[in-house]
Amino acid sequence: MSFSRDLERYAGLFASRTRVMKSSAMRDLMAITARPEVISLAGGLPDTSTFPPESFAAATRRIAEESCARALQYGPTEGLEETKACIAEAMAAEGMRIDPEDVIVTTGGQQVIDLVTKTLIDPGDVVIAEGPTYPGAVPVFSSYEADVVQVDMDSEGMRIDLLEATLDRLERDGRRPKFVYTVPSFQNPAGVTMSAPRRRRLVEVARERELLILEDNPYGLLRYEGEAPEPLYALDGGVYVMYLGTFSKTLSPGIRLGWVAAPAPVLEKINLGKQATDLCTSTLTQLMVSAYFEQGRWRDYVASLVDLYRDRRDTMLDALAEHFPPQAEWTRPAGGLFVWATLPDFIDTTDLLARALRENVAFVPGEAAYLDGRGRSSMRLNFSGCGHDEIREGIRRIGEVITEQVELYGTLTGERPALREPAPEPAPEAGGASVVALPDRAERERRAQRP
Ligand SMILES: Cc1ncc(COP(=O)(O)O)c(C=O)c1O
């Protein structure tokens, strides 16, 4: 039976929200890029081959010997006390103090985005997000029928002046956003970090306007240089800021362990939402984290990841400088896993991906990071999941397909696409990412018109 006949049979049964549900671009890409011949710079995969098998074996052996029945049992929805103690330790490493009562252990950080949206959003309610935003949040916001308003970023993260202007505009229309979603450190996908003054102002704005913030921070500990600015959660003290943490990038995404800290009344609703979703997070992996933390080497492991990913980032930046045409520009992240590259406007990176896949290389097209069709000439490139040779070769292949497009454009239009202006020397500013400024559309259009 054909898929369309099948669809007819079931279509009348679907909830109306399924019409606005979106597939995650990255999930789709993961299926294609699983082919061994494809170099994937698309995923956000940490390199789990670096995790010491003996630590894994010791942790699981200990659980088998000391708490087998408990590990195989359901647990409390809010999570195990010993896992919360590890969470408190991880948050303390970034200057946050947390009361275990204020935390729920979740099935990955992704579940936090889902539960917070489920708790706060009725169809049509406004969520404010960065532009570009984490591509994995897009399907969540869509499935709860949120109206997502994206606020542009520059090299210091979300433009808080634009945020305030957006809030004023919404207020005039009688609309009050439910929350602001931000990834302030080493943003996925843009790689930029919100500066300390912007963080302070964002927390002030939240207080002035009684607005919740969801601070999503999977990458804060993966810092390759510079000083860490204070997390929003520390600045606010957990009044208006909800905090999403995860062990995915500092330990393993396979264990699916994240957490949310939030004001008590909000946490209570999130707890109800979680009960309905999955009753509790895996007891087994919660115990694995606590057994691993007891070994006392988790910070050393994170330090080894920092060294590894810093080198891979440098390899990617060198390869970009060598292989991408001068009309391209890209961010220079001081941490995290991603570089965001922007090409001339006439290149559509979704089309470009089809060509790149023919050359057995993949990236995430920028469109996946917007809900309004923007981002079409940008791409997200991951440098943590591949070795140096693959990064160099992957960037070389992508550079080749871009160069073809640039030359084709020149041949068809007789115009020479505008050159990228030299990147400013990254200033070693306290806490901020050293980045090439994210291109502002108007500025890029002006540049493109120059002869
Ligand atoms: C910004 C951001 N938030 C949340 C997640 C989800 O992480 P997990 O569910 O693996 O904890 C990711 C994963 O890449 C991410 O980049």
Short mmCIF file of C-alpha atoms and ligand atoms in Angstrom, two decimals:
data_model
loop_
_atom_site.label_atom_id
_atom_site.label_comp_id
_atom_site.label_asym_id
_atom_site.label_seq_id
_atom_site.Cartn_x
_atom_site.Cartn_y
_atom_site.Cartn_z
CA MET A 1 0.00 0.00 0.00
CA SER A 2 1.28 3.44 -0.95
CA PHE A 3 2.20 6.01 1.68
CA SER A 4 -0.42 8.46 0.33
CA ARG A 5 -3.20 5.88 0.68
CA ASP A 6 -1.96 5.17 4.19
CA LEU A 7 -1.98 8.85 4.98
CA GLU A 8 -5.60 9.19 3.80
CA ARG A 9 -6.63 6.40 6.10
CA TYR A 10 -5.15 8.05 9.21
CA ALA A 11 -5.25 11.77 8.37
CA GLY A 12 -8.66 12.39 9.95
CA LEU A 13 -7.35 11.05 13.24
CA PHE A 14 -4.42 13.41 13.71
CA ALA A 15 -4.56 16.27 16.19
CA SER A 16 -4.50 19.68 14.52
CA ARG A 17 -1.12 20.44 16.10
CA THR A 18 0.49 17.76 13.93
CA ARG A 19 -0.02 20.12 10.98
CA VAL A 20 2.52 22.53 12.45
CA MET A 21 4.89 19.89 13.79
CA LYS A 22 8.27 20.04 12.11
CA SER A 23 10.90 17.43 11.73
CA SER A 24 14.23 18.34 13.28
CA ALA A 25 16.62 19.12 10.44
CA MET A 26 19.43 17.51 12.41
CA ARG A 27 17.53 14.28 13.02
CA ASP A 28 16.81 14.00 9.28
CA LEU A 29 20.43 14.69 8.50
CA MET A 30 21.66 12.13 10.99
CA ALA A 31 19.97 9.38 8.97
CA ILE A 32 21.75 10.49 5.77
CA THR A 33 25.07 11.16 7.40
CA ALA A 34 25.20 7.79 9.13
CA ARG A 35 26.67 6.43 5.86
CA PRO A 36 30.35 5.77 6.61
CA GLU A 37 31.59 7.58 3.49
CA VAL A 38 29.94 10.86 4.57
CA ILE A 39 31.99 13.38 6.54
CA SER A 40 29.40 14.93 8.80
CA LEU A 41 30.02 18.38 10.16
CA ALA A 42 26.26 18.48 10.74
CA GLY A 43 25.69 16.79 14.08
CA GLY A 44 26.45 18.26 17.47
CA LEU A 45 28.13 15.09 18.54
CA PRO A 46 30.67 15.05 21.33
CA ASP A 47 33.50 12.58 20.75
CA THR A 48 32.40 9.74 23.03
CA SER A 49 35.38 7.62 21.93
CA THR A 50 37.40 9.72 24.40
CA PHE A 51 35.53 8.43 27.43
CA PRO A 52 37.76 6.00 29.39
CA PRO A 53 36.21 2.51 29.16
CA GLU A 54 37.71 1.60 32.55
CA SER A 55 35.74 4.41 34.23
CA PHE A 56 32.59 3.19 32.53
CA ALA A 57 33.28 -0.41 33.59
CA ALA A 58 34.07 0.61 37.18
CA ALA A 59 30.87 2.66 37.47
CA THR A 60 28.62 -0.06 36.06
CA ARG A 61 30.33 -2.78 38.10
CA ARG A 62 29.79 -0.79 41.26
CA ILE A 63 26.10 -0.34 40.47
CA ALA A 64 25.71 -4.07 39.70
CA GLU A 65 27.36 -5.01 42.98
CA GLU A 66 25.87 -2.41 45.30
CA SER A 67 22.53 -1.23 43.93
CA CYS A 68 21.36 -3.57 41.20
CA ALA A 69 17.69 -3.76 42.23
CA ARG A 70 17.48 -0.02 42.75
CA ALA A 71 19.12 0.72 39.39
CA LEU A 72 16.54 -1.45 37.67
CA GLN A 73 13.60 0.16 39.50
CA TYR A 74 11.48 3.30 38.87
CA GLY A 75 12.61 6.35 40.77
CA PRO A 76 11.09 9.63 41.95
CA THR A 77 10.00 12.01 39.17
CA GLU A 78 12.26 14.77 40.46
CA GLY A 79 15.33 12.53 40.38
CA LEU A 80 17.70 10.84 42.83
CA GLU A 81 19.34 12.81 45.62
CA GLU A 82 22.83 11.56 44.72
CA THR A 83 22.39 12.67 41.11
CA LYS A 84 21.23 16.08 42.28
CA ALA A 85 24.42 16.30 44.36
CA CYS A 86 26.44 15.79 41.13
CA ILE A 87 24.33 18.47 39.45
CA ALA A 88 25.07 20.86 42.31
CA GLU A 89 28.79 20.11 41.83
CA ALA A 90 28.60 20.71 38.07
CA MET A 91 26.75 23.99 38.57
CA ALA A 92 29.20 25.09 41.27
CA ALA A 93 31.99 24.65 38.70
CA GLU A 94 30.33 27.52 36.81
CA GLY A 95 29.73 29.66 39.88
CA MET A 96 26.12 28.70 40.62
CA ARG A 97 24.71 27.59 43.95
CA ILE A 98 21.69 25.39 43.90
CA ASP A 99 19.33 23.89 46.42
CA PRO A 100 18.47 20.26 45.43
CA GLU A 101 14.81 21.17 46.04
CA ASP A 102 14.99 23.58 43.09
CA VAL A 103 16.05 20.90 40.59
CA ILE A 104 14.37 18.15 38.58
CA VAL A 105 16.54 15.59 36.80
CA THR A 106 15.33 15.17 33.23
CA THR A 107 15.79 12.87 30.28
CA GLY A 108 18.33 15.12 28.57
CA GLY A 109 18.24 18.87 28.25
CA GLN A 110 15.92 18.48 25.28
CA GLN A 111 13.19 17.35 27.65
CA VAL A 112 13.58 20.59 29.58
CA ILE A 113 12.78 22.65 26.49
CA ASP A 114 9.78 20.42 25.91
CA LEU A 115 8.54 20.53 29.51
CA VAL A 116 9.01 24.28 29.91
CA THR A 117 7.13 24.91 26.66
CA LYS A 118 4.42 22.44 27.64
CA THR A 119 4.08 24.19 31.01
CA LEU A 120 3.98 27.78 29.78
CA ILE A 121 2.71 27.90 26.22
CA ASP A 122 -0.85 27.87 24.93
CA PRO A 123 -1.23 27.89 21.13
CA GLY A 124 -0.36 31.35 19.81
CA ASP A 125 1.60 32.44 22.91
CA VAL A 126 4.85 34.23 22.23
CA VAL A 127 8.29 32.77 22.92
CA ILE A 128 11.27 35.01 22.29
CA ALA A 129 14.36 33.26 20.94
CA GLU A 130 17.67 34.27 19.47
CA GLY A 131 18.02 34.55 15.72
CA PRO A 132 19.50 32.05 14.89
CA THR A 133 18.29 29.68 17.63
CA TYR A 134 19.11 26.08 18.60
CA PRO A 135 17.68 24.02 15.71
CA GLY A 136 16.48 21.33 18.14
CA ALA A 137 14.22 23.85 19.89
CA VAL A 138 12.41 24.68 16.65
CA PRO A 139 10.33 21.47 16.48
CA VAL A 140 9.46 21.82 20.18
CA PHE A 141 8.16 25.37 19.82
CA SER A 142 6.29 24.34 16.66
CA SER A 143 4.60 21.35 18.23
CA TYR A 144 3.17 23.50 21.04
CA GLU A 145 2.06 26.05 18.41
CA ALA A 146 4.12 28.86 19.92
CA ASP A 147 4.51 32.11 18.06
CA VAL A 148 8.30 32.43 18.08
CA VAL A 149 9.76 35.90 17.72
CA GLN A 150 13.48 35.81 17.01
CA VAL A 151 15.76 38.64 18.12
CA ASP A 152 18.97 39.14 16.17
CA MET A 153 22.38 38.57 17.70
CA ASP A 154 25.76 40.11 17.11
CA SER A 155 29.17 39.19 18.45
CA GLU A 156 27.98 39.86 22.03
CA GLY A 157 24.96 37.60 21.79
CA MET A 158 21.31 38.59 21.75
CA ARG A 159 20.80 42.31 21.08
CA ILE A 160 19.03 43.38 24.27
CA ASP A 161 18.13 46.76 22.74
CA LEU A 162 16.26 44.91 20.00
CA LEU A 163 14.72 42.63 22.61
CA GLU A 164 13.35 45.66 24.48
CA ALA A 165 12.03 47.18 21.25
CA THR A 166 10.36 43.85 20.46
CA LEU A 167 8.81 43.66 23.93
CA ASP A 168 7.50 47.24 23.55
CA ARG A 169 5.97 46.38 20.19
CA LEU A 170 4.35 43.23 21.55
CA GLU A 171 3.02 45.16 24.55
CA ARG A 172 1.41 47.71 22.25
CA ASP A 173 -0.33 44.76 20.56
CA GLY A 174 -1.46 43.52 23.98
CA ARG A 175 0.85 40.49 23.89
CA ARG A 176 3.07 39.37 26.74
CA PRO A 177 5.72 36.78 25.87
CA LYS A 178 5.80 33.81 28.22
CA PHE A 179 9.55 33.33 28.17
CA VAL A 180 12.81 34.26 26.52
CA TYR A 181 14.83 31.26 25.36
CA THR A 182 18.57 31.84 25.18
CA VAL A 183 21.81 29.86 24.90
CA PRO A 184 24.12 32.57 26.27
CA SER A 185 27.42 30.66 26.22
CA PHE A 186 28.92 29.38 22.96
CA GLN A 187 25.55 29.48 21.35
CA ASN A 188 24.30 26.63 19.23
CA PRO A 189 24.41 27.37 16.30
CA ALA A 190 26.18 30.75 16.16
CA GLY A 191 29.10 30.02 18.54
CA VAL A 192 28.85 33.47 20.15
CA THR A 193 28.71 34.27 23.86
CA MET A 194 26.52 36.89 25.49
CA SER A 195 28.69 39.59 27.08
CA ALA A 196 28.53 40.32 30.81
CA PRO A 197 26.78 43.73 30.39
CA ARG A 198 24.13 42.18 28.15
CA ARG A 199 23.57 39.40 30.67
CA ARG A 200 23.05 41.93 33.43
CA ARG A 201 20.66 43.96 31.30
CA LEU A 202 18.71 40.84 30.25
CA VAL A 203 18.16 39.89 33.89
CA GLU A 204 17.08 43.46 34.66
CA VAL A 205 14.63 43.42 31.75
CA ALA A 206 13.20 40.12 33.01
CA ARG A 207 12.64 41.70 36.44
CA GLU A 208 11.24 44.96 35.12
CA ARG A 209 8.78 43.14 32.88
CA GLU A 210 8.17 40.02 35.00
CA LEU A 211 9.30 37.77 32.22
CA LEU A 212 10.73 34.28 32.56
CA ILE A 213 14.02 33.35 30.90
CA LEU A 214 15.11 29.84 29.96
CA GLU A 215 18.90 29.77 30.09
CA ASP A 216 20.10 26.76 28.10
CA ASN A 217 23.71 26.03 28.99
CA PRO A 218 25.10 22.74 27.65
CA TYR A 219 28.49 24.22 26.67
CA GLY A 220 29.54 26.55 29.49
CA LEU A 221 32.31 24.24 30.71
CA LEU A 222 33.72 23.76 27.21
CA ARG A 223 35.62 27.04 27.21
CA TYR A 224 38.81 27.22 25.14
CA GLU A 225 39.99 30.67 26.19
CA GLY A 226 39.00 33.78 28.12
CA GLU A 227 37.11 34.29 31.34
CA ALA A 228 33.60 32.96 31.85
CA PRO A 229 30.90 35.60 32.28
CA GLU A 230 28.45 34.84 35.08
CA PRO A 231 25.51 32.63 34.14
CA LEU A 232 22.13 34.37 34.04
CA TYR A 233 20.96 31.98 36.75
CA ALA A 234 23.68 33.23 39.13
CA LEU A 235 22.95 36.86 38.32
CA ASP A 236 19.24 36.47 38.94
CA GLY A 237 19.31 33.99 41.83
CA GLY A 238 16.64 31.79 40.24
CA VAL A 239 13.71 34.23 40.46
CA TYR A 240 13.01 34.83 36.78
CA VAL A 241 15.67 32.58 35.27
CA MET A 242 15.00 28.90 34.68
CA TYR A 243 18.17 26.93 34.03
CA LEU A 244 18.72 23.99 31.68
CA GLY A 245 21.81 21.85 32.27
CA THR A 246 22.92 18.57 30.74
CA PHE A 247 25.68 15.98 31.05
CA SER A 248 25.47 15.33 27.29
CA LYS A 249 28.45 17.42 26.28
CA THR A 250 30.67 16.96 29.34
CA LEU A 251 30.06 13.25 29.90
CA SER A 252 27.78 11.48 27.41
CA PRO A 253 24.61 12.17 25.42
CA GLY A 254 23.83 8.43 25.46
CA ILE A 255 22.97 8.50 29.15
CA ARG A 256 20.24 11.10 28.38
CA LEU A 257 20.68 13.06 31.60
CA GLY A 258 19.85 16.72 31.98
CA TRP A 259 18.19 18.92 34.57
CA VAL A 260 16.09 21.97 35.12
CA ALA A 261 16.27 24.47 37.96
CA ALA A 262 13.33 26.84 38.26
CA PRO A 263 11.29 28.83 40.78
CA ALA A 264 9.25 26.44 42.99
CA PRO A 265 5.78 27.14 41.50
CA VAL A 266 7.08 26.64 37.96
CA LEU A 267 9.03 23.53 38.96
CA GLU A 268 5.89 22.02 40.44
CA LYS A 269 4.09 22.33 37.09
CA ILE A 270 7.13 21.00 35.24
CA ASN A 271 7.08 18.02 37.60
CA LEU A 272 3.42 17.33 36.69
CA GLY A 273 4.32 17.58 33.02
CA LYS A 274 7.19 15.15 33.45
CA GLN A 275 5.05 12.65 35.32
CA ALA A 276 2.77 12.54 32.29
CA THR A 277 5.68 12.26 29.86
CA ASP A 278 7.92 9.55 31.30
CA LEU A 279 7.26 9.11 35.05
CA CYS A 280 10.95 9.47 35.83
CA THR A 281 14.38 9.66 34.25
CA SER A 282 16.40 6.44 33.98
CA THR A 283 17.48 5.35 37.46
CA LEU A 284 20.31 3.35 35.93
CA THR A 285 21.98 6.30 34.23
CA GLN A 286 21.39 8.57 37.23
CA LEU A 287 23.32 6.05 39.36
CA MET A 288 26.01 5.84 36.68
CA VAL A 289 26.57 9.58 36.93
CA SER A 290 26.85 9.48 40.70
CA ALA A 291 29.22 6.47 40.58
CA TYR A 292 31.33 8.32 37.99
CA PHE A 293 31.43 11.56 39.98
CA GLU A 294 32.55 9.58 43.03
CA GLN A 295 35.61 8.50 41.06
CA GLY A 296 36.56 12.19 41.31
CA ARG A 297 37.89 12.63 37.78
CA TRP A 298 35.05 14.30 35.94
CA ARG A 299 36.80 17.67 35.84
CA ASP A 300 39.93 16.04 34.37
CA TYR A 301 37.79 14.48 31.67
CA VAL A 302 36.19 17.84 30.84
CA ALA A 303 39.68 19.39 30.75
CA SER A 304 40.76 16.73 28.24
CA LEU A 305 37.71 17.51 26.07
CA VAL A 306 38.56 21.21 26.19
CA ASP A 307 42.08 20.50 24.87
CA LEU A 308 40.79 18.17 22.17
CA TYR A 309 37.99 20.44 20.93
CA ARG A 310 40.16 23.57 21.04
CA ASP A 311 42.58 21.89 18.62
CA ARG A 312 39.73 20.76 16.39
CA ARG A 313 38.24 24.25 16.40
CA ASP A 314 41.60 25.64 15.34
CA THR A 315 41.84 23.08 12.56
CA MET A 316 38.41 24.09 11.33
CA LEU A 317 39.21 27.81 11.45
CA ASP A 318 42.46 27.23 9.54
CA ALA A 319 40.66 25.10 6.95
CA LEU A 320 37.93 27.73 6.54
CA ALA A 321 40.55 30.41 5.92
CA GLU A 322 42.20 28.16 3.35
CA HIS A 323 39.20 26.75 1.49
CA PHE A 324 36.21 29.07 1.82
CA PRO A 325 36.03 31.86 -0.76
CA PRO A 326 36.68 35.42 0.42
CA GLN A 327 32.97 36.25 0.12
CA ALA A 328 32.23 34.02 3.15
CA GLU A 329 32.46 34.99 6.81
CA TRP A 330 32.28 32.94 9.97
CA THR A 331 32.33 33.17 13.75
CA ARG A 332 35.35 32.28 15.85
CA PRO A 333 33.90 30.60 18.95
CA ALA A 334 35.78 30.71 22.25
CA GLY A 335 34.10 27.46 23.30
CA GLY A 336 31.32 25.01 22.47
CA LEU A 337 31.08 22.92 19.34
CA PHE A 338 30.01 25.13 16.43
CA VAL A 339 31.10 27.64 13.85
CA TRP A 340 28.41 29.60 12.00
CA ALA A 341 29.37 30.57 8.48
CA THR A 342 27.52 33.05 6.29
CA LEU A 343 27.82 33.09 2.52
CA PRO A 344 26.74 35.64 -0.08
CA ASP A 345 22.95 36.08 -0.22
CA PHE A 346 22.60 34.41 -3.61
CA ILE A 347 23.65 31.06 -2.13
CA ASP A 348 20.89 29.00 -0.54
CA THR A 349 22.53 26.59 1.89
CA THR A 350 19.62 24.13 1.74
CA ASP A 351 20.27 23.74 -2.01
CA LEU A 352 23.98 23.74 -1.33
CA LEU A 353 23.56 20.84 1.08
CA ALA A 354 22.19 18.64 -1.72
CA ARG A 355 25.36 19.37 -3.71
CA ALA A 356 27.57 18.85 -0.68
CA LEU A 357 25.96 15.49 0.03
CA ARG A 358 26.91 14.40 -3.48
CA GLU A 359 30.48 15.12 -2.38
CA ASN A 360 29.82 13.10 0.79
CA VAL A 361 29.97 15.98 3.24
CA ALA A 362 27.21 17.49 5.40
CA PHE A 363 26.45 20.60 7.45
CA VAL A 364 23.25 22.04 8.95
CA PRO A 365 21.64 24.65 6.67
CA GLY A 366 20.99 27.94 8.48
CA GLU A 367 17.28 27.81 7.75
CA ALA A 368 16.95 25.12 10.45
CA ALA A 369 17.80 27.76 13.07
CA TYR A 370 14.94 30.09 12.16
CA LEU A 371 11.18 29.71 12.16
CA ASP A 372 10.58 32.40 9.57
CA GLY A 373 12.64 31.26 6.60
CA ARG A 374 15.66 33.42 7.39
CA GLY A 375 19.18 32.00 7.62
CA ARG A 376 19.15 30.72 4.05
CA SER A 377 22.69 31.78 3.29
CA SER A 378 24.22 30.52 6.54
CA MET A 379 25.36 27.13 7.77
CA ARG A 380 26.31 25.49 11.06
CA LEU A 381 29.55 23.55 11.14
CA ASN A 382 30.47 21.19 13.97
CA PHE A 383 34.10 20.57 14.90
CA SER A 384 33.83 18.16 17.86
CA GLY A 385 32.62 14.98 16.17
CA CYS A 386 35.38 14.47 13.56
CA GLY A 387 39.15 14.13 13.62
CA HIS A 388 41.52 16.73 12.12
CA ASP A 389 41.84 15.08 8.70
CA GLU A 390 38.09 14.76 8.30
CA ILE A 391 37.54 18.37 9.36
CA ARG A 392 40.11 19.60 6.81
CA GLU A 393 38.73 17.39 4.04
CA GLY A 394 35.10 18.22 4.89
CA ILE A 395 35.76 21.95 4.79
CA ARG A 396 37.73 21.57 1.56
CA ARG A 397 34.78 19.82 -0.10
CA ILE A 398 32.24 22.37 1.15
CA GLY A 399 34.58 25.18 0.07
CA GLU A 400 34.70 23.67 -3.40
CA VAL A 401 30.91 23.57 -3.84
CA ILE A 402 30.62 27.14 -2.53
CA THR A 403 33.33 28.36 -4.89
CA GLU A 404 31.50 26.70 -7.80
CA GLN A 405 28.35 28.61 -6.84
CA VAL A 406 30.21 31.90 -6.53
CA GLU A 407 31.79 31.41 -9.95
CA LEU A 408 28.49 30.37 -11.50
CA TYR A 409 26.86 33.52 -10.13
CA GLY A 410 29.66 35.60 -11.61
CA THR A 411 29.26 33.91 -15.00
CA LEU A 412 25.47 34.26 -15.07
CA THR A 413 25.24 37.85 -13.84
CA GLY A 414 28.55 39.26 -14.97
CA GLU A 415 28.94 40.63 -11.43
CA ARG A 416 31.79 39.97 -9.10
CA PRO A 417 30.34 39.01 -5.69
CA ALA A 418 31.44 41.37 -2.91
CA LEU A 419 34.46 40.38 -0.90
CA ARG A 420 34.35 39.82 2.81
CA GLU A 421 35.94 42.65 4.69
CA PRO A 422 38.97 41.61 6.76
CA ALA A 423 37.89 40.24 10.11
CA PRO A 424 38.73 42.50 13.03
CA GLU A 425 41.45 41.09 15.28
CA PRO A 426 39.60 39.31 18.06
CA ALA A 427 39.87 41.39 21.23
CA PRO A 428 40.69 39.33 24.32
CA GLU A 429 37.66 40.72 26.17
CA ALA A 430 36.67 39.45 29.58
CA GLY A 431 34.26 36.62 29.19
CA GLY A 432 33.05 37.31 25.67
CA ALA A 433 33.65 35.14 22.66
CA SER A 434 36.17 36.38 20.20
CA VAL A 435 34.21 36.37 17.02
CA VAL A 436 33.90 37.78 13.60
CA ALA A 437 30.73 39.85 13.92
CA LEU A 438 27.60 38.09 12.80
CA PRO A 439 26.63 39.80 9.58
CA ASP A 440 23.78 42.20 9.76
CA ARG A 441 21.53 41.77 6.71
CA ALA A 442 21.35 45.47 5.82
CA GLU A 443 25.12 45.76 6.08
CA ARG A 444 25.63 42.73 3.88
CA GLU A 445 23.23 44.10 1.30
CA ARG A 446 25.15 47.37 1.25
CA ARG A 447 28.40 45.47 0.82
CA ALA A 448 26.96 43.32 -1.95
CA GLN A 449 26.05 46.45 -3.90
CA ARG A 450 29.61 47.76 -3.81
CA PRO A 451 31.41 47.27 -7.12
C1 LIG B 1 21.54 24.35 22.99
C2 LIG B 1 21.15 22.94 23.25
N1 LIG B 1 20.15 22.67 24.09
C3 LIG B 1 19.76 21.43 24.35
C4 LIG B 1 20.37 20.35 23.75
C5 LIG B 1 19.87 18.97 24.05
O1 LIG B 1 20.81 18.23 24.71
P1 LIG B 1 20.51 16.87 25.45
O2 LIG B 1 19.07 16.53 25.31
O3 LIG B 1 21.39 15.86 24.80
O4 LIG B 1 20.89 17.11 26.87
C6 LIG B 1 21.42 20.57 22.85
C7 LIG B 1 22.06 19.45 22.16
O5 LIG B 1 22.81 19.57 21.25
C8 LIG B 1 21.83 21.90 22.61
O6 LIG B 1 22.82 22.19 21.76
#
